[in-house]
Amino acid sequence: MTAPSPKVFSKTAQRGDGAVAIEAVPLRHPGRWVGSAVLAFLVIFLLQGWAANPRMQWDVVGEYLFSPAVLQGLGTTLLLTVLAMVVGVAGGAVLAILRMSSNPLLSGLSAFYIWVFRGTPLLVQLLFWYFLSAVVPKIGLGVPWGPTFFEFDTNQIITQMTAAVLGLGLHEAAYMGEIVRAGITSVDVGQTEAAHALGMTRFQTLRKIVLPQAMRLIIPPTGNQAVSMLKTTSLVFAIAVPELLTSIQGIYSRNFQQVPLLTVACIWYLVATTVLNAGQYYIERRFNR
């Protein structure tokens, strides 16, 4: 007969056949219930005070929640998030593969890229791409130190939107490179050796053996990066890209209703992050099968 669990009381009773019956009684946790009740009261009190505060001007929030300018800014935010993550994930995969290369030059270049882009602030990188024409006024295609076949004005190529995508995407690639590398190295090296013994190339091994298993570790932090990118797009206000927060700022600079309009921004950010979290959940469930 095993000892009773430390989380329960036990009562013993003599049965008619002489055996001892044990009745397990769960431990009482009055402190836990009291703490939960106090916490619930505080949450309800704060929410009620916030919702009933006349200074929140909920009528203004409702007025601008579906404003065309706000929805257009939201669309720009979502577009920036998707484009930046596409650039970041693709670039991160390339950086991870180069970082794990046996060629010291390729591995060193990947490490240098990650060091530079993770070591400088994102806002500085956005401004750098935006003012690239000050350093490189013309972008051309031709022979190095030779004739140029095509030449374009940098300001025509690196627009505000392009600068935002480059700044966000290339910065994200540095982080995604380490995330992908961590996922790849988590797969047992013996599986790679077995694939090579079967005649599979390095690319086939990576695509069919390593990556499908590494995705279980790559997807969760990638989902976190996507949610973070959605909010990080607010930094592009520095180069005047009309994303959600920039649109909100443009409205309250005219009507001086800062708090209600910032509440509108928070609502839309919460809605978008909720959708991303739901998508991450279903993708994780699929790869965990």
Phi, psi and omega in degrees: 000124182281156180289148179294151179298142179295348182269001181227152167278159177230138175242136179250145179218142180276121178274167183297330182274007178093347180284157180259120178265140181249125176254114182277129179241121181300146176294144176272142180233072182297324180296324179296317180291321178296316179298319179295320180294318179296316180296317179298320178298317180296318180297313180296319179298316181291317180295318180294318178295323179290318182289326183270359181289118182294339180288346177289336177052064183297335176295325176291321178300314179295327181293321186258358184299322180246029177296141180304321180295320179292315180295324177294318177296321177298318178298319178295320178298314180295320179296316178299319180298314182295311182296318181294321179289325176298313178297317183293316181292315179297314179294323179295322178297317178296316180297321180295317179295317178294323181296330181266004181290149176282349177282117184296332179292312179296317179296321180292321178296320178296315179297322179294317178300311181298320180297316183290310187283335173275341185267352178244145183298146180298321180299322177296319180294320177299315179294324179298313179295324181293324181258023181300328182297339178291335180258319181238087183292334181232140174244121185233165177237124182183201180269130178305131183057025179224204182291150177254127183273318180229143181216136182228153175288129183300322180297333178282334180269311182269081176280181178299316180293318179297317179298321179294315181294317179296314181297312181291315185292314181291327175294318180294327181301325180297320178286319179295329178301317179288325178294314180295319179298319179296321179293319181293317182290345178285343179279133183303131182296338179297329178291324176294317180296321179293321178295319178294324179294333177277000177094008180282143178285171180297321180293318178296320178297318180294317186283321187260337185247307190280306185299317179304326178279325181289336183300331179297331177265340182278322187296313182303309178292332176293321175298319177297320179294324179294318177296318178296322179295322179304318180279330181291337179301342178297342180290342183287000173300335182294336178246021170063035172277127187282063175278191189300307184294323178296320177296318178298316179297323179295326180286312184284349172287344179260323183252356175061030176257068188295308186296312178300321182285326173293329174296321175300315178299317180298319180299314182290323176297320179294319178298314182294317180292328176296317178297317179296319179296321178295317177298319178298321181299314183289325178293317177299317180297323179293316183282345178274357179293000000 
